Every structure is written in structure tokens, then in C-alpha cells.
Short mmCIF file of C-alpha atoms in Angstrom, two decimals:
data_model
loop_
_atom_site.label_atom_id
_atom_site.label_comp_id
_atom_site.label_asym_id
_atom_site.label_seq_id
_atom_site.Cartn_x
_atom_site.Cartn_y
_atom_site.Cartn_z
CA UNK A 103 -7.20 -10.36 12.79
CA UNK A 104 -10.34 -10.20 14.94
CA UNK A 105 -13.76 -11.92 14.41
CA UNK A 106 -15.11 -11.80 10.59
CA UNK A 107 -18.19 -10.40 11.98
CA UNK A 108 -17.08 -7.35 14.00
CA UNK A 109 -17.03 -3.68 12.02
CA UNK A 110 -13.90 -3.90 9.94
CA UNK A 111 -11.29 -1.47 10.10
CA UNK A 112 -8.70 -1.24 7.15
CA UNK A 113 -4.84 0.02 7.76
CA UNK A 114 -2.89 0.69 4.90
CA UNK A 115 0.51 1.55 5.47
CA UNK A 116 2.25 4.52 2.95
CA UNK A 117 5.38 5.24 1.68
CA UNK A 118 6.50 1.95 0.20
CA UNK A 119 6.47 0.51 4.12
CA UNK A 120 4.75 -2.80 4.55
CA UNK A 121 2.24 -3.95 6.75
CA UNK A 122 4.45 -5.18 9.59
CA UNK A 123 4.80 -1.28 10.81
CA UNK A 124 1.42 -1.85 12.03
CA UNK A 125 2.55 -3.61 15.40
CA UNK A 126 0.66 -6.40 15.80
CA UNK A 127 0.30 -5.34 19.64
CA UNK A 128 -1.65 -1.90 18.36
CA UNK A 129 -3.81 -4.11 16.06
CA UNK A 130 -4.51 -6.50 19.34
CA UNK A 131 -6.05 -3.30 21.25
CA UNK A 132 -8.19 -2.83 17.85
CA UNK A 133 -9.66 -6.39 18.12
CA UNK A 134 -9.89 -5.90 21.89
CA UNK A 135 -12.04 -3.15 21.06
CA UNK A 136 -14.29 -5.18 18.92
CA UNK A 137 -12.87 -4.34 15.71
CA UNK A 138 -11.92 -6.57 12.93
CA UNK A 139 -8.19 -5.54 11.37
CA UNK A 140 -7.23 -5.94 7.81
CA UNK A 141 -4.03 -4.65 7.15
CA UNK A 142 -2.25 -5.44 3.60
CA UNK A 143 1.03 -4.30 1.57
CA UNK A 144 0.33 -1.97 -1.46
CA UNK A 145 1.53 -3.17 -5.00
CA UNK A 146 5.53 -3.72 -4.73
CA UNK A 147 5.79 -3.63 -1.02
CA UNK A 148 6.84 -6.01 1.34
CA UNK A 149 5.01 -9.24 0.93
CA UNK A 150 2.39 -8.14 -1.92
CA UNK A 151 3.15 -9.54 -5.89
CA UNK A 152 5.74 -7.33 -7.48
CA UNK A 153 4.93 -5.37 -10.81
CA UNK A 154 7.83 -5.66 -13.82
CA UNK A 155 8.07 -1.87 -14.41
CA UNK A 156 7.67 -1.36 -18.03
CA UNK A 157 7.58 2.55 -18.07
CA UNK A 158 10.51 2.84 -15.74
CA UNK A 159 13.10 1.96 -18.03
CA UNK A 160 16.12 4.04 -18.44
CA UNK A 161 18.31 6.41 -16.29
CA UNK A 162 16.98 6.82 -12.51
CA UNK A 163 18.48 10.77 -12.48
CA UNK A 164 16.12 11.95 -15.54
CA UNK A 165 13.09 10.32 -14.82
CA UNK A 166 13.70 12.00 -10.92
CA UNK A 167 14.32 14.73 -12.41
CA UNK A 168 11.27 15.00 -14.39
CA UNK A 169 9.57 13.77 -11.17
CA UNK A 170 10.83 16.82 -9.40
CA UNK A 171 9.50 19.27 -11.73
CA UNK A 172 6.25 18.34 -11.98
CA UNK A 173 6.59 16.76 -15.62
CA UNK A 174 4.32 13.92 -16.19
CA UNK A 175 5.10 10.21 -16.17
CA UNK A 176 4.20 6.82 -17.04
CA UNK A 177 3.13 4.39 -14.42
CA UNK A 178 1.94 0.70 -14.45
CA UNK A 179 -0.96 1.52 -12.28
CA UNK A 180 -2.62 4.47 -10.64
CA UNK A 181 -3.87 6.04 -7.31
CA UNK A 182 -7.13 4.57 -8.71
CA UNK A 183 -6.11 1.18 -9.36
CA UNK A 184 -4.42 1.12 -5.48
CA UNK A 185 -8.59 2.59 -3.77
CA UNK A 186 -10.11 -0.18 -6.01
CA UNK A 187 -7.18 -2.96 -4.36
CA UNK A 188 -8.21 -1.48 -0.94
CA UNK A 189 -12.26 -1.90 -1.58
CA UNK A 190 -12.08 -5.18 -3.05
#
């Protein structure tokens, strides 16, 4: 949203909420500003591609559990792999 040449500014909703809970009338005042918006879904949210979960097999209650804790899991992808999605 905004002209490709203007300074960019990149909103990335959290929480597993999608890009649509930036209002598109809060992005306008952005551009009116002279900003360029980018706003995006993270992996498995809203209207991004959706990951088959291969670690997250099995009962939801244990793996919370071991969530809760603070007893390591498995993921598909990392906080890493999400800041290189946001740079590229």
C-alpha cells in the first residue's frame, strides 16, 4: 500500500492474528504520511501457506503441558526462520 518508492514501513501482526487487524484506514494515514505499508500473515495465519505439523503429533494436553513447564519442543520452523520471512 503506498508508493514503492517511499521509506517502507513493515507491520507484522502477533499472536496467530492476521493481517486484516491492521485496519486498512490506520495503514491509509501511514501512506498519507509518505510511508509505504507492507503488512503480511506469519506462517499458518490467515491468508499465508499453511505448514503440515510433523512434530505436533499426538495428544494436545501433554505437549501443553510440557509447553507450560518450560520443557523443550519440536517445531517446524523457528523465531529465526519467521525475522528471515520478514527481511526477505
Amino acid at each position: 500500500m503506498g508508493d514503492p518508492n517511499d521509506p517502507a514501513v513493515l507491520l507484522i501482526m502477533g499472536l496467530g492474528s492476521q493481517l486484516l487487524l491492521w485496519r486498512d484506514g490506520f495503514c491509509e494515514k501511514l501512506v498519507a504520511e509518505g510511508l509505504r505499508v507492507i503488512r503480511y500473515d506469519n506462517r499458518d495465519v490467515g491468508l499465508s501457506s499453511k505448514t503440515k505439523w510433523r512434530h505436533s503429533e499426538g495428544p494436545l494436553i501433554p505437549r501443553m503441558l510440557k509447553f507450560w513447564v518450560g520443557m523443550p519442543g519440536q517445531a517446524d520452523y523457528t523465531l529465526e526462520d519467521m525475522a528471515d520471512d520478514a527481511a526477505a
